[in-house]
Coordinates of C-alpha atoms and ligand atoms in Angstrom, one line a residue:
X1 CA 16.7 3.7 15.6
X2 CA 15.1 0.9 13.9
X3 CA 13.3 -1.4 16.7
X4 CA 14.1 -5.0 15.2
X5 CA 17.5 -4.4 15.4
X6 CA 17.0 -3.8 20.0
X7 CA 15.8 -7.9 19.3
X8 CA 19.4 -9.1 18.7
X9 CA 20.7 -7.7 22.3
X10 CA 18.0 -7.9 24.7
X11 CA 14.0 -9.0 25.7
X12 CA 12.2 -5.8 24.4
X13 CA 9.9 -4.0 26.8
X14 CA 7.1 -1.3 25.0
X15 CA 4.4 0.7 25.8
X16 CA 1.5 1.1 23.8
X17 CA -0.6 4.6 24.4
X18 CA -3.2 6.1 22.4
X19 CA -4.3 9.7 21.6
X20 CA -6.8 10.9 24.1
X21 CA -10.7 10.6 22.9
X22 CA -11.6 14.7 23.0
X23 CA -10.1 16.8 20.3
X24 CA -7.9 19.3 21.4
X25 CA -6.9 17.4 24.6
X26 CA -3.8 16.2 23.3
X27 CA -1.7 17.4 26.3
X28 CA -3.2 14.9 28.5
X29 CA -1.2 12.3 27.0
X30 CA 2.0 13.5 28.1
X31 CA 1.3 13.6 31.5
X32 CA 1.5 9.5 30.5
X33 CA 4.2 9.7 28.7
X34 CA 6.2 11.6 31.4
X35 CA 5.4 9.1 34.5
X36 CA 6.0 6.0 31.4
X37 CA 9.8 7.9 30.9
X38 CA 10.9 6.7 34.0
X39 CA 10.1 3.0 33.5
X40 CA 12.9 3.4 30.5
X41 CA 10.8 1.6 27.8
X42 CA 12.7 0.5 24.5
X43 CA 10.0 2.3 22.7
X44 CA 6.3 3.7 22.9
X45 CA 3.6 3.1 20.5
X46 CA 1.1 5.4 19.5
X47 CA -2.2 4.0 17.8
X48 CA -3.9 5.5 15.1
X49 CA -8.3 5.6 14.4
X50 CA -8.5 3.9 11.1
X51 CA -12.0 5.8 10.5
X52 CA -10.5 8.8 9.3
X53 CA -10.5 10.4 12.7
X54 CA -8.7 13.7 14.1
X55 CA -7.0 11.4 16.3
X56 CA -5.1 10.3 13.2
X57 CA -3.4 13.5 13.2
X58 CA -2.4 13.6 17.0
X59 CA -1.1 10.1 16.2
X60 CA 1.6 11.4 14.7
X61 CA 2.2 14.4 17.0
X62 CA 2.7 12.2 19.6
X63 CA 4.7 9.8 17.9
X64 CA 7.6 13.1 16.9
X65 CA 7.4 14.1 20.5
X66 CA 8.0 10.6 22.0
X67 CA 11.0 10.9 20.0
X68 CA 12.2 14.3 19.9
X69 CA 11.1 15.7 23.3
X70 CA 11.7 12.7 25.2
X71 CA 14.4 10.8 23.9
X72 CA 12.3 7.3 23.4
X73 CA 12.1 5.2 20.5
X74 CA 8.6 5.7 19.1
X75 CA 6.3 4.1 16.7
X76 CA 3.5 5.2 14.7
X77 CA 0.6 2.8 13.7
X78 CA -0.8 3.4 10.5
X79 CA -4.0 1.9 9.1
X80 CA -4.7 1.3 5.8
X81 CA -7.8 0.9 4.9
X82 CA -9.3 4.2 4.6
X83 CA -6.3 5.9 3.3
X84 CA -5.3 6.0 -0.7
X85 CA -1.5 5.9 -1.7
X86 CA -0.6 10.0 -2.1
X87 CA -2.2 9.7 1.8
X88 CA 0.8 7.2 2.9
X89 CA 3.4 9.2 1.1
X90 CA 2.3 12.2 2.3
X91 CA 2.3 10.9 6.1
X92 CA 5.5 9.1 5.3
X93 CA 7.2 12.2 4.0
X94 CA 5.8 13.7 7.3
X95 CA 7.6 10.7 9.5
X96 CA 10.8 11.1 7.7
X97 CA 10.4 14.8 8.8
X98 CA 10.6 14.1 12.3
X99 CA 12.8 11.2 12.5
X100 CA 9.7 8.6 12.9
X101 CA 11.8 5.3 11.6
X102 CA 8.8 3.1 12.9
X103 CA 5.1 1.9 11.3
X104 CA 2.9 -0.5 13.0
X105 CA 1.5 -1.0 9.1
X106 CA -1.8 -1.7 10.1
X107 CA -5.2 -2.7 7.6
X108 CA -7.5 -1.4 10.5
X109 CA -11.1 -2.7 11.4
X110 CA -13.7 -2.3 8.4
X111 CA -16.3 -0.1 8.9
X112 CA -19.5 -0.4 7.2
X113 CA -20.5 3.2 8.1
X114 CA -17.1 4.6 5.5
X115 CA -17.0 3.6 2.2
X116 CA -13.1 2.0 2.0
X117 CA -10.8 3.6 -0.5
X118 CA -9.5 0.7 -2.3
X119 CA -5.5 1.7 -2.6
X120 CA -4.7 -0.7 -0.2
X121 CA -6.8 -3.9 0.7
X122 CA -4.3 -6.0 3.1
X123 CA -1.5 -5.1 5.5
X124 CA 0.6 -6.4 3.2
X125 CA -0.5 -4.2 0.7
X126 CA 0.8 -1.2 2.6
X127 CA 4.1 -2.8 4.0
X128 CA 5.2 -3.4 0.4
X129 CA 4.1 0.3 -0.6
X130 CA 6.3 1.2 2.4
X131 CA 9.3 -0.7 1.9
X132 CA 9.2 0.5 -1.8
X133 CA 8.9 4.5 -1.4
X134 CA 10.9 4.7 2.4
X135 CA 13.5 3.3 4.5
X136 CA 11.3 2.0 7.2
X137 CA 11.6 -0.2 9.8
X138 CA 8.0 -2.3 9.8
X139 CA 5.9 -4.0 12.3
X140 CA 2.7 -5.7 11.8
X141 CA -0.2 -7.3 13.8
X142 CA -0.6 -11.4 14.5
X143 CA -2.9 -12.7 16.1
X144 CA -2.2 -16.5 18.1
X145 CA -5.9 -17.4 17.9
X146 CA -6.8 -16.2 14.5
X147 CA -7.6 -12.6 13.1
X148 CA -12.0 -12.9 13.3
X149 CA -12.6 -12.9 9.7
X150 CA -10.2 -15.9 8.8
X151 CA -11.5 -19.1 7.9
X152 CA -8.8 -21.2 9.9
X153 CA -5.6 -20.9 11.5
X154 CA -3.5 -21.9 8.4
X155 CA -5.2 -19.8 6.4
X156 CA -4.6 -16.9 9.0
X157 CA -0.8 -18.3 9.0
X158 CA -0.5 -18.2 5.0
X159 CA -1.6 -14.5 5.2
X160 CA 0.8 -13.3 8.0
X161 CA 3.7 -15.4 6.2
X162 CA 2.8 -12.7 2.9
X163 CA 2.7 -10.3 5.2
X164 CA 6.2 -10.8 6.5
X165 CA 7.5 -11.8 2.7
X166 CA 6.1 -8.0 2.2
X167 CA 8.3 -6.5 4.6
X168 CA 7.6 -6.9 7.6
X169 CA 10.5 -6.5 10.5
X170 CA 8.9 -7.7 13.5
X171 CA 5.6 -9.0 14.8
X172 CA 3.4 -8.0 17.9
X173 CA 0.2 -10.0 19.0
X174 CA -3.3 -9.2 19.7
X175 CA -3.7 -9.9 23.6
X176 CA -4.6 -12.9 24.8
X177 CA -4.7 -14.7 28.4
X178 CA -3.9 -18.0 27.0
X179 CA -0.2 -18.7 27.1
X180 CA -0.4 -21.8 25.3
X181 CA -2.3 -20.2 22.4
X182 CA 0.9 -18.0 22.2
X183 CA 3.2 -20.9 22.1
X184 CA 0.9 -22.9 19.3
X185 CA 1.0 -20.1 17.2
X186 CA 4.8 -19.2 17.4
X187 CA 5.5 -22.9 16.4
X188 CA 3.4 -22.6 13.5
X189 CA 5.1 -19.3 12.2
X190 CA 8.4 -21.0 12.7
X191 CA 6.9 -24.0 10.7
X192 CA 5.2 -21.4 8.0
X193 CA 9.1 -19.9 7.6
X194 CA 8.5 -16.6 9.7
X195 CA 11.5 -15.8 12.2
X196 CA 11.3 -12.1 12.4
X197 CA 10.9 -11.2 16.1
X198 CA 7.4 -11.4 17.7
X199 CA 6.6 -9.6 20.9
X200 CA 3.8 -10.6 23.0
X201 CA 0.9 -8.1 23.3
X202 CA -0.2 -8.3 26.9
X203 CA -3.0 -6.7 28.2
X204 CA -3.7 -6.0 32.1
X205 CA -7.4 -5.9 32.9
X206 CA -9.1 -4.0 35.3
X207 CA -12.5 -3.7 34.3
X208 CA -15.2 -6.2 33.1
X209 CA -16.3 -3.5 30.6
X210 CA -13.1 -3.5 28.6
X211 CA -12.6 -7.4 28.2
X212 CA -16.3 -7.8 27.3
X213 CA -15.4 -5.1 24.6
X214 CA -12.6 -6.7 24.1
X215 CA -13.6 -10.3 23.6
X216 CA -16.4 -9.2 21.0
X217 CA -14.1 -6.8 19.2
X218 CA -11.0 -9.6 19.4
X219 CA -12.4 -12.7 19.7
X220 CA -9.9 -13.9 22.3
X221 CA -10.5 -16.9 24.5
X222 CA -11.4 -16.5 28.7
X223 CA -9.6 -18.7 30.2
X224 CA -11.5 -20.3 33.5
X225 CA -8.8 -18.5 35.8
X226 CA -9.4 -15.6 34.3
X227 CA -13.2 -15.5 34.4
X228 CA -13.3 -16.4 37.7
X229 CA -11.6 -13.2 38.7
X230 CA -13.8 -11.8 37.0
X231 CA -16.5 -12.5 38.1
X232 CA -15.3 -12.5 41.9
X233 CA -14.3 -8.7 41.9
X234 CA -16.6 -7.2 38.9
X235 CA -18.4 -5.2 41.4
X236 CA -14.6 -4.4 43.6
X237 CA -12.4 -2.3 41.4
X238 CA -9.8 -1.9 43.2
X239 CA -9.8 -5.7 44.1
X240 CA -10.1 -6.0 39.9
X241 CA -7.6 -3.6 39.2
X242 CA -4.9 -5.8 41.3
X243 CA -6.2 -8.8 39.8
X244 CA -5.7 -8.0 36.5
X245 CA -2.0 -6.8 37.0
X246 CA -1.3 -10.0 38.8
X247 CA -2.9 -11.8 36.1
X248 CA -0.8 -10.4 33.5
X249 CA 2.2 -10.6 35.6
X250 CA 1.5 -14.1 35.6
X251 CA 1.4 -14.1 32.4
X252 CA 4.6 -12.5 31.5
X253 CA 6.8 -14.2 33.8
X254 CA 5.6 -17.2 32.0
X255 CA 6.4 -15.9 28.8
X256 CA 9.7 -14.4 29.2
X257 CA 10.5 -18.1 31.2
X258 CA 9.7 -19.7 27.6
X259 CA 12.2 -17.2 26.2
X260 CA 9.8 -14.6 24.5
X261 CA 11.7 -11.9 22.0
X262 CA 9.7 -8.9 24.0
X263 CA 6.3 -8.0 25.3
X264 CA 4.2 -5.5 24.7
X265 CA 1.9 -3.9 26.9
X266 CA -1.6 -2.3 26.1
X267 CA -1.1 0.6 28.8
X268 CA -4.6 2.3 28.3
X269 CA -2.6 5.2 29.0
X270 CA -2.5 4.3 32.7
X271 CA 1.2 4.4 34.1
X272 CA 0.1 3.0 37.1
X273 CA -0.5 -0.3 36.0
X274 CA 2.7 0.0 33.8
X275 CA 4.7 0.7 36.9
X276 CA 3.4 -2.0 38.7
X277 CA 3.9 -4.6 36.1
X278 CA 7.7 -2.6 35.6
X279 CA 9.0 -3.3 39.0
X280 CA 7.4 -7.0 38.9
X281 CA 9.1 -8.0 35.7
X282 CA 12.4 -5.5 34.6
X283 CA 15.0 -7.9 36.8
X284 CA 13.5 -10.8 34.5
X285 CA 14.0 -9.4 31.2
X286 CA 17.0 -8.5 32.0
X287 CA 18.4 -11.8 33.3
Ligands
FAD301 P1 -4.5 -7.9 7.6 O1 -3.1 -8.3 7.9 O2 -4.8 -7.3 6.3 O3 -5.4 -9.1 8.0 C1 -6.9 -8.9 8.0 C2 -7.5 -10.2 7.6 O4 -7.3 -10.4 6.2 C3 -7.0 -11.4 8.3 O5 -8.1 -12.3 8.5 C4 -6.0 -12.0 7.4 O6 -5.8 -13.4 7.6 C5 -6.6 -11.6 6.0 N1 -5.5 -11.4 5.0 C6 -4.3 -10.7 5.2 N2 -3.6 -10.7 4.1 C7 -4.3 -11.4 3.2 C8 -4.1 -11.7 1.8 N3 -3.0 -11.2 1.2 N4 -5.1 -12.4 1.1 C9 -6.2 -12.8 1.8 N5 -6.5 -12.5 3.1 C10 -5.5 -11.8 3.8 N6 -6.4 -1.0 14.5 C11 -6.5 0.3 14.3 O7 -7.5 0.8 13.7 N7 -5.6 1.2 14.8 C12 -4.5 0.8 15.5 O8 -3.6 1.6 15.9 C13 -4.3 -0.6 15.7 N8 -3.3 -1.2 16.3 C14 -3.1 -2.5 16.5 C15 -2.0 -3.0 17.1 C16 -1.8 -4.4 17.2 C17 -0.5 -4.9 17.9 C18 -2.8 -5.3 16.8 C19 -2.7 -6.8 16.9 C20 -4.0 -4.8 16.2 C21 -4.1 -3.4 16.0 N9 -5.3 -2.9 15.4 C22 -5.4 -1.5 15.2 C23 -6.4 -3.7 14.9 C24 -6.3 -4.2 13.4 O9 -6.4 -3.0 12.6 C25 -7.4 -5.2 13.2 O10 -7.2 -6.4 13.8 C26 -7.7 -5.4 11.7 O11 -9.0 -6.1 11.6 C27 -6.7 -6.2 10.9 O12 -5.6 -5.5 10.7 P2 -4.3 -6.3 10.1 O13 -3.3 -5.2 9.9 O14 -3.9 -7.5 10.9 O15 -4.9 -6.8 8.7

């Protein structure tokens, strides 16, 4: 099934995963996917290492058996920007093998370690190659305070407008733990003309670690609620681990209040966290 078309009937719920780290460890990952079964998702994501990784081919083995073996919509993510067109046809032929309707169409971080081939130098660049040699249903990234390397917000709105004029079916967000930069940003894409469905990207944290990775990586904003907890239960992690579900808890029952198309949650391949968020939130999407 093509995801855009769950939008029309329902607030989406997904699960984001990635393949594990070690090679050859690729089992792991369904011992996620089977606890993440039970919380009935509308589909999984599986992300993809845009440095020409071995990861990139478990990417895709995951993705066929989230679909096949278990029965739930998947999604493949796909990054461009070290990969030259026979590469995309050749994975897409591979998708189309194993019933993979869904690409998160992806440009990927530049890294100034790999030379980038230059086949595709946007997103939209790839969604368009897509949409012109597959039936695919797309979905590509936005970002509610700005992609890093954009010079302002209506630049970074221009671009994501092309980017859905490409072919893009539906929109998920970076994380961020600023509602309101959320609701700025989906009034200017209804400005800019963009009214496919966008589904919030939230991500529960429980480590200070990961957000200060995060935050230099995604140059999101820490709001003073959020840094307080912070920096209350840094050295607590089981304190921080609860603290960051509430948090995004918070955050989503705020969202879906302000009638949000779906979220999306950054598991980090821990169902625990999804489960907790799960039985907080399910009777609220579906009201
Ligand atoms: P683009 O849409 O190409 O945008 C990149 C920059 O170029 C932006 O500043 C944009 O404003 C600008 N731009 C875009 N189009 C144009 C244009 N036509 N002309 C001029 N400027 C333009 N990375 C991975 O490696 N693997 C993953 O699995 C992965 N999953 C992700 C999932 C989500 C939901 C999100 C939000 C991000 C994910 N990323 C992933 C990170 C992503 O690859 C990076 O954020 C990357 O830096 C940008 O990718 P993009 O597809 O948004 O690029």
């Amino acid at each position: 099934m093509k995801t855009a078309e769950l939008f029309a009937t329902k607030k989406v719920l997904s699960f984001e995963i990635f393949p594990p780290k070690r090679t050859g460890s690729i089992e792991t990952i369904f011992r996620t996917v089977d606890a993440l079964k039970d919380l009935k998702p509308d589909f999984i994501s599986v992300t993809y290492g845009a440095g020409g990784s071995n990861s990139n081919r478990a990417t895709f083995e995951i993705a066929a058996a989230v679909k096949n073996d278990y029965g739930i919509e998947s999604v493949a993510h796909l990054a461009c920007i070290n990969l030259t067109k026979e590469d995309v046809l050749s994975i897409s032929k591979d998708f189309k093998q194993e019933g993979i309707e869904n690409i998160l169409a992806l440009r990927g971080d530049i890294n100034p370690e790999i030379e980038p081939k230059n086949d595709f130098k946007h997103a939209s660049d790839l969604i368009s190659f897509i949409k012109e040699n597959g039936n695919f249903n797309i979905i590509a990234a936005c970002y509610p305070e700005g992609h890093t390397e954009s010079s302002s917000i209506v630049e970074d709105i221009h671009n994501l407008k092309t980017k859905v004029d490409a072919g893009a079916d539906q929109l998920i967000t970076q994380l961020f733990f600023d509602n309101d930069y959320f609701y700025s940003f989906r009034e200017r894409a209804a400005i800019a003309g963009i009214n496919v469905p966008i589904q919030a990207g939230i991500m529960p944290v429980t480590n200070k670690k990961q957000i200060e990775k995060m935050v230099t990586l995604c140059g999101v904003d820490l709001p003073r609620k959020f840094l307080s907890i912070m920096n209350r239960y840094e050295h607590n992690p089981i304190a921080m681990r609860d603290a960051g579900i509430a948090y995004a808890i918070d955050q989503i029952v705020d969202l879906i209040a302000q009638g949000i198309d779906g979220i999306h949650l950054y598991t980090m391949n821990n169902p625990y966290i999804a489960l907790r968020i799960y039985e907080a939130i399910h009777t609220l999407l579906e009201a």
